């Protein structure tokens, strides 16, 4: 059981069973690690913003680096109109990043390795972006599906493709994050299992793989959080500045 | 080589063993989907509120403060620089004026001194001239007198010599006439 690479993704209840209108919303290990990640972010930012130093302390510098990083990302991809959405993008990036990073700790649980979590985030972004687009441009937002400069013969086909690609955004966004996280952690677990089963004699090779994979997974954890946030920015850019 | 085979064999064995034990992904088990959704929404909303209301204004304020401080410092530095350049110019001007004044005073004094020296020179030269003239007149007088004296002395000498030699007294006026004739003849030689 313990050597099953999928075992780490099991969700189990912690504490009493909570049911509202017949729906089970008990506190689980997934909930626990969401809370841990959020608390981690808050503690980091709290100590990062406690002192207002002209020359920042290390924690303050980390907070300011995150701030500048995301501010630059938003202004590069979505322009100045996206400024009101900065807190959301910031929260999203921090939450995904810290869930990924906390998941890298041994015996922890990776919140973002569950399709339901990433799907809810992606669907929320999808719906929010669509609403923003319609508020900003009215029905003119539908021009997004009709690119200009396309031969009239190809236009119906292109429009259908555009609509399909637009509707598949939440799926691609959520599956990308979920699959990356799950695959990485499964691989780590498989190589970890090899180390145990091959023992002192042959375990060194998978151990070295494991070490290398841990580095790779940390990179992936950061990269996927970045990709998630920047794709959100790009979708937001489509809604705010209609280019087609 | 041996190790690779061992690993391959072991991996096969483990994989068969593991995936036989529990097939499928826990992610696709809908049992706790509602719970995860609920807690995700709750935690993320709280996190969003905390970040947007508490942390971002603080970080933003701090960054803006720093930028303002840097801008103010740069402005102040520029102002001070301008001020110091102004002072430098003033200082240079003062020094230049002082130099000019010194030059002026120097040349004025020089010319004044020159004039004074010239005046004194003239006065002294005049005095010397006067003195020379006076002395020349005196010398002339002296010469004239000495000629008369010489005439008288030579008359007396001539009278005495004649008396000694001849024992006779000659007419004074004839002696006088002879001497004055001789002296007139030779006067030009001595004057």
CSV table of C-alpha atoms in Angstrom, one decimal:
chain,number,residue,atom,x,y,z
A,1,UNK,CA,0.0,0.0,0.0
A,2,UNK,CA,2.6,2.5,1.1
A,3,UNK,CA,4.7,1.9,-2.0
A,4,UNK,CA,1.8,2.7,-4.4
A,5,UNK,CA,2.8,5.9,-6.2
A,6,UNK,CA,-0.8,7.0,-6.4
A,7,UNK,CA,-1.3,6.5,-2.7
A,8,UNK,CA,0.0,10.0,-2.0
A,9,UNK,CA,-3.0,11.5,-3.8
A,10,UNK,CA,-5.6,9.9,-1.5
A,11,UNK,CA,-7.9,12.3,0.2
A,12,UNK,CA,-9.1,11.4,3.7
A,13,UNK,CA,-11.2,13.1,6.3
A,14,UNK,CA,-9.6,14.8,9.3
A,15,UNK,CA,-11.8,15.3,12.3
A,16,UNK,CA,-15.6,15.2,12.3
A,17,UNK,CA,-17.8,14.7,9.3
A,18,UNK,CA,-19.5,18.0,8.2
A,19,UNK,CA,-22.5,17.8,6.0
A,20,UNK,CA,-24.5,20.7,4.7
A,21,UNK,CA,-27.7,19.9,2.8
A,22,UNK,CA,-26.5,16.3,2.4
A,23,UNK,CA,-23.2,17.3,0.8
A,24,UNK,CA,-20.0,16.1,2.5
A,25,UNK,CA,-17.7,19.1,3.1
A,26,UNK,CA,-15.6,17.6,5.8
A,27,UNK,CA,-12.2,18.9,6.6
A,28,UNK,CA,-9.7,16.7,4.7
A,29,UNK,CA,-6.0,16.5,4.3
A,30,UNK,CA,-6.5,18.5,1.0
A,31,UNK,CA,-8.2,21.2,3.0
A,32,UNK,CA,-5.4,21.1,5.6
A,33,UNK,CA,-2.7,21.7,3.0
A,34,UNK,CA,-4.7,24.5,1.4
A,35,UNK,CA,-4.9,26.2,4.8
A,36,UNK,CA,-1.1,25.5,5.4
A,37,UNK,CA,-0.2,27.1,2.0
A,38,UNK,CA,-2.4,30.1,2.6
A,39,UNK,CA,-1.1,30.5,6.1
A,40,UNK,CA,2.5,30.2,4.8
A,41,UNK,CA,1.8,33.0,2.3
A,42,UNK,CA,0.2,35.2,4.9
A,43,UNK,CA,3.1,34.7,7.4
A,44,UNK,CA,5.7,35.4,4.7
A,45,UNK,CA,3.9,38.6,3.6
A,46,UNK,CA,3.1,39.6,7.2
A,47,UNK,CA,6.8,39.5,8.2
A,48,UNK,CA,7.7,40.9,4.8
A,49,UNK,CA,5.6,44.0,5.3
A,50,UNK,CA,5.9,44.5,9.1
A,51,UNK,CA,8.8,46.8,8.8
A,52,UNK,CA,8.9,49.6,6.3
A,53,UNK,CA,12.5,49.9,5.7
A,54,UNK,CA,14.1,52.0,3.0
A,55,UNK,CA,16.7,49.3,2.5
A,56,UNK,CA,14.6,46.1,2.7
A,57,UNK,CA,15.2,43.2,4.9
A,58,UNK,CA,15.4,39.7,3.3
A,59,UNK,CA,11.7,38.9,3.9
A,60,UNK,CA,10.6,42.3,2.8
A,61,UNK,CA,12.7,41.9,-0.4
A,62,UNK,CA,11.0,38.5,-1.1
A,63,UNK,CA,7.6,40.2,-0.9
A,64,UNK,CA,8.7,43.1,-3.0
A,65,UNK,CA,10.2,40.7,-5.6
A,66,UNK,CA,6.9,38.8,-5.9
A,67,UNK,CA,5.1,42.1,-6.2
A,68,UNK,CA,7.3,43.5,-8.9
A,69,UNK,CA,7.5,40.1,-10.7
A,70,UNK,CA,3.7,39.9,-11.0
A,71,UNK,CA,3.2,43.6,-11.7
A,72,UNK,CA,5.7,43.3,-14.6
A,73,UNK,CA,4.0,40.2,-15.9
A,74,UNK,CA,0.6,41.8,-15.9
A,75,UNK,CA,1.8,45.1,-17.5
A,76,UNK,CA,3.7,43.1,-20.2
A,77,UNK,CA,0.9,40.8,-21.2
A,78,UNK,CA,-2.4,42.7,-20.4
A,79,UNK,CA,-1.3,46.3,-20.2
A,80,UNK,CA,-2.3,49.0,-17.8
A,81,UNK,CA,-6.0,48.3,-18.0
A,82,UNK,CA,-5.5,45.1,-16.0
A,83,UNK,CA,-4.3,46.9,-12.9
A,84,UNK,CA,-7.6,46.4,-11.0
A,85,UNK,CA,-7.1,42.6,-11.3
A,86,UNK,CA,-3.6,42.7,-9.9
A,87,UNK,CA,-4.6,41.5,-6.4
A,88,UNK,CA,-6.4,38.5,-7.9
A,89,UNK,CA,-3.5,37.5,-10.2
A,90,UNK,CA,-1.1,38.0,-7.3
A,91,UNK,CA,-3.2,35.8,-5.0
A,92,UNK,CA,-3.6,33.2,-7.7
A,93,UNK,CA,0.1,33.0,-8.4
A,94,UNK,CA,1.0,32.8,-4.8
A,95,UNK,CA,-1.6,30.2,-4.0
A,96,UNK,CA,-0.7,27.9,-6.9
A,97,UNK,CA,3.1,28.4,-6.2
A,98,UNK,CA,2.9,27.7,-2.5
A,99,UNK,CA,0.5,24.7,-3.0
A,100,UNK,CA,3.1,23.3,-5.5
A,101,UNK,CA,6.0,24.1,-3.2
A,102,UNK,CA,4.4,22.8,0.0
A,103,UNK,CA,3.6,19.6,-2.0
A,104,UNK,CA,7.4,19.1,-2.6
A,105,UNK,CA,7.9,18.5,1.1
A,106,UNK,CA,8.0,14.8,2.0
A,107,UNK,CA,4.8,13.3,3.5
A,108,UNK,CA,2.9,16.4,2.4
A,109,UNK,CA,-0.1,16.6,0.1
A,110,UNK,CA,-0.1,18.4,-3.2
A,111,UNK,CA,-3.4,20.4,-3.5
A,112,UNK,CA,-2.8,21.3,-7.1
A,113,UNK,CA,-2.4,17.6,-8.1
A,114,UNK,CA,-6.2,17.3,-8.0
A,115,UNK,CA,-8.2,18.0,-11.1
A,116,UNK,CA,-11.2,19.3,-9.1
A,117,UNK,CA,-9.1,22.1,-7.5
A,118,UNK,CA,-7.4,23.3,-10.7
A,119,UNK,CA,-10.7,23.0,-12.6
A,120,UNK,CA,-12.5,25.2,-10.2
A,121,UNK,CA,-9.8,27.8,-10.4
A,122,UNK,CA,-9.8,27.6,-14.2
A,123,UNK,CA,-13.6,27.7,-14.5
A,124,UNK,CA,-13.7,30.7,-12.2
A,125,UNK,CA,-11.1,32.5,-14.4
A,126,UNK,CA,-13.0,31.5,-17.6
A,127,UNK,CA,-16.3,32.8,-16.3
A,128,UNK,CA,-14.8,35.9,-14.9
A,129,UNK,CA,-12.9,36.7,-18.1
A,130,UNK,CA,-16.0,36.1,-20.2
A,131,UNK,CA,-18.1,38.4,-18.0
A,132,UNK,CA,-15.4,41.1,-18.1
A,133,UNK,CA,-15.2,40.8,-21.8
A,134,UNK,CA,-19.0,41.2,-22.3
A,135,UNK,CA,-19.1,44.1,-19.8
A,136,UNK,CA,-16.3,46.0,-21.6
A,137,UNK,CA,-17.3,45.4,-25.2
A,138,UNK,CA,-20.9,44.2,-25.1
A,139,UNK,CA,-21.7,41.9,-27.9
A,140,UNK,CA,-18.6,43.2,-29.6
A,141,UNK,CA,-16.7,40.7,-27.5
A,142,UNK,CA,-18.0,38.0,-29.9
A,143,UNK,CA,-15.7,39.5,-32.5
A,144,UNK,CA,-13.0,37.6,-30.7
A,145,UNK,CA,-14.2,34.5,-32.6
A,146,UNK,CA,-14.1,36.2,-36.0
A,147,UNK,CA,-10.5,37.1,-36.7
A,148,UNK,CA,-10.0,39.9,-39.3
A,149,UNK,CA,-8.0,39.4,-42.4
A,150,UNK,CA,-9.2,35.8,-43.0
A,151,UNK,CA,-10.6,34.8,-46.4
A,152,UNK,CA,-14.4,34.7,-46.4
A,153,UNK,CA,-14.4,31.0,-47.4
A,154,UNK,CA,-12.4,30.0,-44.4
A,155,UNK,CA,-14.3,32.2,-42.0
A,156,UNK,CA,-16.9,29.7,-40.8
A,157,UNK,CA,-14.3,27.1,-40.2
A,158,UNK,CA,-12.0,29.5,-38.3
A,159,UNK,CA,-14.9,30.8,-36.2
A,160,UNK,CA,-15.8,27.3,-35.2
A,161,UNK,CA,-12.2,26.6,-34.3
A,162,UNK,CA,-11.9,29.8,-32.3
A,163,UNK,CA,-15.1,29.0,-30.4
A,164,UNK,CA,-13.8,25.5,-29.6
A,165,UNK,CA,-10.4,26.8,-28.5
A,166,UNK,CA,-12.1,29.4,-26.3
A,167,UNK,CA,-14.3,26.9,-24.7
A,168,UNK,CA,-11.4,24.5,-24.1
A,169,UNK,CA,-9.4,27.1,-22.2
A,170,UNK,CA,-10.5,26.1,-18.7
A,171,UNK,CA,-9.8,22.4,-19.5
A,172,UNK,CA,-6.4,23.1,-20.9
A,173,UNK,CA,-5.6,25.5,-18.1
A,174,UNK,CA,-6.6,23.0,-15.3
A,175,UNK,CA,-5.4,19.8,-16.9
A,176,UNK,CA,-1.9,21.4,-17.6
A,177,UNK,CA,-1.4,22.2,-13.9
A,178,UNK,CA,-3.0,19.0,-12.5
A,179,UNK,CA,-1.2,16.6,-14.9
A,180,UNK,CA,2.2,18.2,-14.4
A,181,UNK,CA,1.9,18.0,-10.6
A,182,UNK,CA,0.5,14.5,-10.6
A,183,UNK,CA,3.1,13.1,-13.1
A,184,UNK,CA,6.0,14.7,-11.3
A,185,UNK,CA,5.0,13.4,-7.9
A,186,UNK,CA,4.2,10.0,-9.2
A,187,UNK,CA,7.6,9.8,-10.8
A,188,UNK,CA,9.3,10.9,-7.6
A,189,UNK,CA,7.4,8.2,-5.7
A,190,UNK,CA,8.2,5.5,-8.2
A,191,UNK,CA,11.9,6.3,-8.1
A,192,UNK,CA,11.7,6.5,-4.3
A,193,UNK,CA,10.2,3.0,-4.4
A,194,UNK,CA,13.1,1.8,-6.5
A,195,UNK,CA,15.6,3.0,-3.9
A,196,UNK,CA,13.9,1.0,-1.2
A,197,UNK,CA,13.4,-2.2,-3.3
A,198,UNK,CA,16.9,-2.2,-4.7
A,199,UNK,CA,18.4,-1.6,-1.3
A,200,UNK,CA,22.0,-0.6,-0.5
A,201,UNK,CA,23.4,-2.3,-3.5
A,202,UNK,CA,21.5,-1.0,-6.5
A,203,UNK,CA,19.5,1.9,-4.9
A,204,UNK,CA,22.1,4.6,-5.7
A,205,UNK,CA,21.1,5.0,-9.3
A,206,UNK,CA,17.4,5.7,-8.7
A,207,UNK,CA,18.4,7.8,-5.7
A,208,UNK,CA,20.4,10.1,-7.9
A,209,UNK,CA,17.5,10.2,-10.4
A,210,UNK,CA,15.3,11.1,-7.4
A,211,UNK,CA,17.6,14.0,-6.5
A,212,UNK,CA,17.7,15.3,-10.0
A,213,UNK,CA,13.9,14.9,-10.3
A,214,UNK,CA,13.4,16.8,-7.1
A,215,UNK,CA,15.3,19.8,-8.6
A,216,UNK,CA,13.2,19.4,-11.8
A,217,UNK,CA,10.0,19.3,-9.8
A,218,UNK,CA,10.8,22.5,-8.0
A,219,UNK,CA,11.4,24.1,-11.3
A,220,UNK,CA,8.1,22.7,-12.6
A,221,UNK,CA,6.3,23.9,-9.5
A,222,UNK,CA,7.4,27.4,-10.1
A,223,UNK,CA,7.0,27.2,-13.9
A,224,UNK,CA,3.4,25.9,-13.7
A,225,UNK,CA,2.4,28.6,-11.2
A,226,UNK,CA,3.9,31.1,-13.6
A,227,UNK,CA,2.2,29.6,-16.6
A,228,UNK,CA,-1.1,29.5,-14.8
A,229,UNK,CA,-0.8,33.2,-13.9
A,230,UNK,CA,0.4,34.3,-17.3
A,231,UNK,CA,-2.3,32.4,-19.2
A,232,UNK,CA,-4.8,34.1,-16.9
A,233,UNK,CA,-3.2,37.4,-17.8
A,234,UNK,CA,-3.4,36.6,-21.6
A,235,UNK,CA,-7.1,35.6,-21.3
A,236,UNK,CA,-7.7,38.9,-19.4
A,237,UNK,CA,-5.9,40.8,-22.1
A,238,UNK,CA,-8.3,39.3,-24.7
A,239,UNK,CA,-11.2,40.5,-22.6
A,240,UNK,CA,-9.8,44.0,-21.9
A,241,UNK,CA,-8.1,44.8,-25.3
A,242,UNK,CA,-10.0,43.2,-28.1
A,243,UNK,CA,-7.4,42.8,-30.8
A,244,UNK,CA,-9.2,40.7,-33.4
B,1,UNK,CA,25.4,-3.4,-16.9
B,2,UNK,CA,24.4,-5.8,-14.3
B,3,UNK,CA,22.8,-3.0,-12.2
B,4,UNK,CA,20.7,-1.8,-15.2
B,5,UNK,CA,19.3,-5.3,-15.6
B,6,UNK,CA,18.5,-5.5,-11.9
B,7,UNK,CA,16.8,-2.1,-12.0
B,8,UNK,CA,14.7,-3.1,-15.0
B,9,UNK,CA,13.7,-6.3,-13.5
B,10,UNK,CA,12.8,-4.7,-10.2
B,11,UNK,CA,10.9,-1.9,-11.8
B,12,UNK,CA,8.8,-4.4,-13.8
B,13,UNK,CA,8.2,-6.4,-10.6
B,14,UNK,CA,7.2,-3.3,-8.6
B,15,UNK,CA,5.0,-1.8,-11.3
B,16,UNK,CA,3.1,-5.0,-11.8
B,17,UNK,CA,2.8,-5.3,-8.1
B,18,UNK,CA,1.8,-1.7,-7.4
B,19,UNK,CA,-0.7,-1.1,-10.2
B,20,UNK,CA,-2.3,-4.4,-9.4
B,21,UNK,CA,-2.7,-3.4,-5.8
B,22,UNK,CA,-4.7,-0.2,-6.4
B,23,UNK,CA,-5.8,0.7,-9.8
B,24,UNK,CA,-7.0,4.2,-10.8
B,25,UNK,CA,-6.5,7.7,-9.6
B,26,UNK,CA,-7.8,9.1,-6.4
B,27,UNK,CA,-8.3,12.4,-8.2
B,28,UNK,CA,-11.2,10.9,-10.1
B,29,UNK,CA,-13.0,9.7,-7.0
B,30,UNK,CA,-15.8,12.2,-6.5
B,31,UNK,CA,-16.3,11.4,-2.8
B,32,UNK,CA,-14.5,14.5,-1.6
B,33,UNK,CA,-14.9,16.8,-4.6
B,34,UNK,CA,-17.5,18.9,-2.9
B,35,UNK,CA,-15.3,19.2,0.2
B,36,UNK,CA,-12.3,20.2,-1.9
B,37,UNK,CA,-14.3,22.8,-3.8
B,38,UNK,CA,-15.8,24.2,-0.6
B,39,UNK,CA,-12.5,24.5,1.2
B,40,UNK,CA,-10.8,25.8,-1.9
B,41,UNK,CA,-13.3,28.6,-2.4
B,42,UNK,CA,-13.2,29.4,1.4
B,43,UNK,CA,-9.4,29.5,1.7
B,44,UNK,CA,-8.8,31.2,-1.6
B,45,UNK,CA,-11.4,33.9,-0.8
B,46,UNK,CA,-9.8,34.6,2.6
B,47,UNK,CA,-6.3,34.6,1.1
B,48,UNK,CA,-7.5,37.0,-1.7
B,49,UNK,CA,-9.1,39.3,0.9
B,50,UNK,CA,-6.0,39.3,3.1
B,51,UNK,CA,-3.7,40.0,0.1
B,52,UNK,CA,-5.8,42.6,-1.5
B,53,UNK,CA,-6.8,44.5,1.6
B,54,UNK,CA,-3.7,44.1,3.8
B,55,UNK,CA,-0.5,43.1,2.1
B,56,UNK,CA,-0.6,44.6,-1.4
B,57,UNK,CA,-1.4,48.2,-0.1
B,58,UNK,CA,1.5,47.8,2.3
B,59,UNK,CA,4.0,46.6,-0.3
B,60,UNK,CA,2.7,49.2,-2.8
B,61,UNK,CA,3.0,52.0,-0.2
B,62,UNK,CA,6.4,50.9,0.7
B,63,UNK,CA,7.6,50.7,-2.9
B,64,UNK,CA,6.1,54.1,-3.6
B,65,UNK,CA,7.6,55.6,-0.5
B,66,UNK,CA,11.0,54.3,-1.6
B,67,UNK,CA,10.6,55.7,-5.1
B,68,UNK,CA,9.5,59.1,-3.7
B,69,UNK,CA,12.4,59.1,-1.3
B,70,UNK,CA,14.8,58.3,-4.1
B,71,UNK,CA,13.3,61.0,-6.4
B,72,UNK,CA,13.3,63.6,-3.6
B,73,UNK,CA,17.0,62.7,-2.8
B,74,UNK,CA,17.9,63.1,-6.4
B,75,UNK,CA,16.1,66.4,-6.7
B,76,UNK,CA,17.7,67.6,-3.5
B,77,UNK,CA,21.1,66.6,-4.8
B,78,UNK,CA,20.5,68.4,-8.1
B,79,UNK,CA,19.4,71.5,-6.2
B,80,UNK,CA,22.5,71.4,-4.0
B,81,UNK,CA,24.6,70.9,-7.1
B,82,UNK,CA,23.1,73.9,-8.7
B,83,UNK,CA,23.6,75.9,-5.6
B,84,UNK,CA,27.2,75.0,-5.3
B,85,UNK,CA,27.8,75.8,-8.9
B,86,UNK,CA,26.2,79.2,-8.4
B,87,UNK,CA,28.4,79.8,-5.3
B,88,UNK,CA,31.4,78.7,-7.3
B,89,UNK,CA,30.6,81.2,-10.0
B,90,UNK,CA,30.1,83.9,-7.4
B,91,UNK,CA,33.4,83.0,-5.8
B,92,UNK,CA,35.2,83.1,-9.1
B,93,UNK,CA,33.6,86.5,-9.9
B,94,UNK,CA,34.8,87.9,-6.5
B,95,UNK,CA,38.3,86.6,-7.1
B,96,UNK,CA,38.4,88.1,-10.6
B,97,UNK,CA,37.2,91.5,-9.4
B,98,UNK,CA,39.7,91.4,-6.6
B,99,UNK,CA,42.4,90.6,-9.1
B,100,UNK,CA,41.3,93.5,-11.4
B,101,UNK,CA,41.3,95.9,-8.4
B,102,UNK,CA,44.7,94.8,-7.4
B,103,UNK,CA,46.0,95.4,-10.9
B,104,UNK,CA,44.3,98.8,-11.0
B,105,UNK,CA,45.8,99.8,-7.6
B,106,UNK,CA,49.2,98.5,-8.7
B,107,UNK,CA,49.2,100.5,-12.0
B,108,UNK,CA,47.8,103.6,-10.3
B,109,UNK,CA,50.5,103.5,-7.7
B,110,UNK,CA,53.2,102.9,-10.2
B,111,UNK,CA,52.2,105.9,-12.3
B,112,UNK,CA,51.8,108.0,-9.2
B,113,UNK,CA,55.2,106.9,-8.1
B,114,UNK,CA,56.7,107.5,-11.5
B,115,UNK,CA,55.3,111.0,-11.6
B,116,UNK,CA,56.6,111.7,-8.1
B,117,UNK,CA,60.0,110.5,-8.9
B,118,UNK,CA,60.0,112.5,-12.1
B,119,UNK,CA,59.0,115.7,-10.1
B,120,UNK,CA,61.6,115.1,-7.5
B,121,UNK,CA,64.2,114.5,-10.2
B,122,UNK,CA,63.3,117.8,-11.9
B,123,UNK,CA,63.5,119.7,-8.6
B,124,UNK,CA,66.8,118.2,-7.8
B,125,UNK,CA,68.1,118.8,-11.3
B,126,UNK,CA,67.0,122.4,-11.0
B,127,UNK,CA,68.7,122.8,-7.7
B,128,UNK,CA,71.8,121.3,-9.1
B,129,UNK,CA,71.7,123.6,-12.0
B,130,UNK,CA,71.2,126.6,-9.8
B,131,UNK,CA,74.0,125.5,-7.6
B,132,UNK,CA,76.3,125.0,-10.6
B,133,UNK,CA,75.4,128.4,-12.0
B,134,UNK,CA,76.1,130.0,-8.7
B,135,UNK,CA,79.4,128.3,-8.4
B,136,UNK,CA,80.3,129.2,-11.9
B,137,UNK,CA,79.5,132.9,-11.2
B,138,UNK,CA,81.6,132.6,-8.1
B,139,UNK,CA,84.4,131.0,-10.0
B,140,UNK,CA,84.2,133.8,-12.6
B,141,UNK,CA,84.3,136.4,-9.9
B,142,UNK,CA,87.1,134.7,-8.2
B,143,UNK,CA,89.0,134.6,-11.5
B,144,UNK,CA,88.3,138.3,-12.2
B,145,UNK,CA,89.4,139.1,-8.7
B,146,UNK,CA,92.4,137.0,-9.0
B,147,UNK,CA,93.4,138.7,-12.2
B,148,UNK,CA,93.2,142.1,-10.5
B,149,UNK,CA,95.0,140.7,-7.5
B,150,UNK,CA,97.6,139.2,-9.7
B,151,UNK,CA,98.0,142.6,-11.5
B,152,UNK,CA,98.5,144.4,-8.1
B,153,UNK,CA,100.8,141.7,-6.8
B,154,UNK,CA,102.8,141.7,-10.0
B,155,UNK,CA,103.0,145.6,-9.8
B,156,UNK,CA,104.3,145.4,-6.3
B,157,UNK,CA,106.7,142.7,-7.1
B,158,UNK,CA,107.9,144.5,-10.2
B,159,UNK,CA,108.3,147.8,-8.2
B,160,UNK,CA,110.2,146.0,-5.5
B,161,UNK,CA,112.4,144.2,-8.0
B,162,UNK,CA,113.1,147.4,-9.8
B,163,UNK,CA,113.9,149.2,-6.4
B,164,UNK,CA,116.3,146.4,-5.4
B,165,UNK,CA,118.0,146.3,-8.7
B,166,UNK,CA,118.1,150.0,-9.5
B,167,UNK,CA,117.5,151.5,-6.1
B,168,UNK,CA,115.1,153.8,-7.9
B,169,UNK,CA,111.5,154.3,-7.5
B,170,UNK,CA,109.7,154.1,-10.8
B,171,UNK,CA,106.5,155.8,-11.6
B,172,UNK,CA,103.8,153.7,-10.4
B,173,UNK,CA,101.5,154.4,-13.3
B,174,UNK,CA,104.0,153.4,-15.9
B,175,UNK,CA,104.5,150.0,-14.1
B,176,UNK,CA,100.8,149.6,-14.0
B,177,UNK,CA,100.4,150.3,-17.7
B,178,UNK,CA,103.2,147.9,-18.6
B,179,UNK,CA,101.7,145.1,-16.4
B,180,UNK,CA,98.2,145.6,-17.6
B,181,UNK,CA,99.4,145.5,-21.2
B,182,UNK,CA,101.2,142.2,-20.6
B,183,UNK,CA,98.4,140.8,-18.7
B,184,UNK,CA,95.9,141.8,-21.4
B,185,UNK,CA,98.2,140.2,-23.9
B,186,UNK,CA,98.3,137.0,-22.0
B,187,UNK,CA,94.9,137.1,-20.3
B,188,UNK,CA,93.3,135.0,-23.0
B,189,UNK,CA,95.7,132.2,-22.2
B,190,UNK,CA,94.5,131.8,-18.7
B,191,UNK,CA,90.9,132.6,-18.9
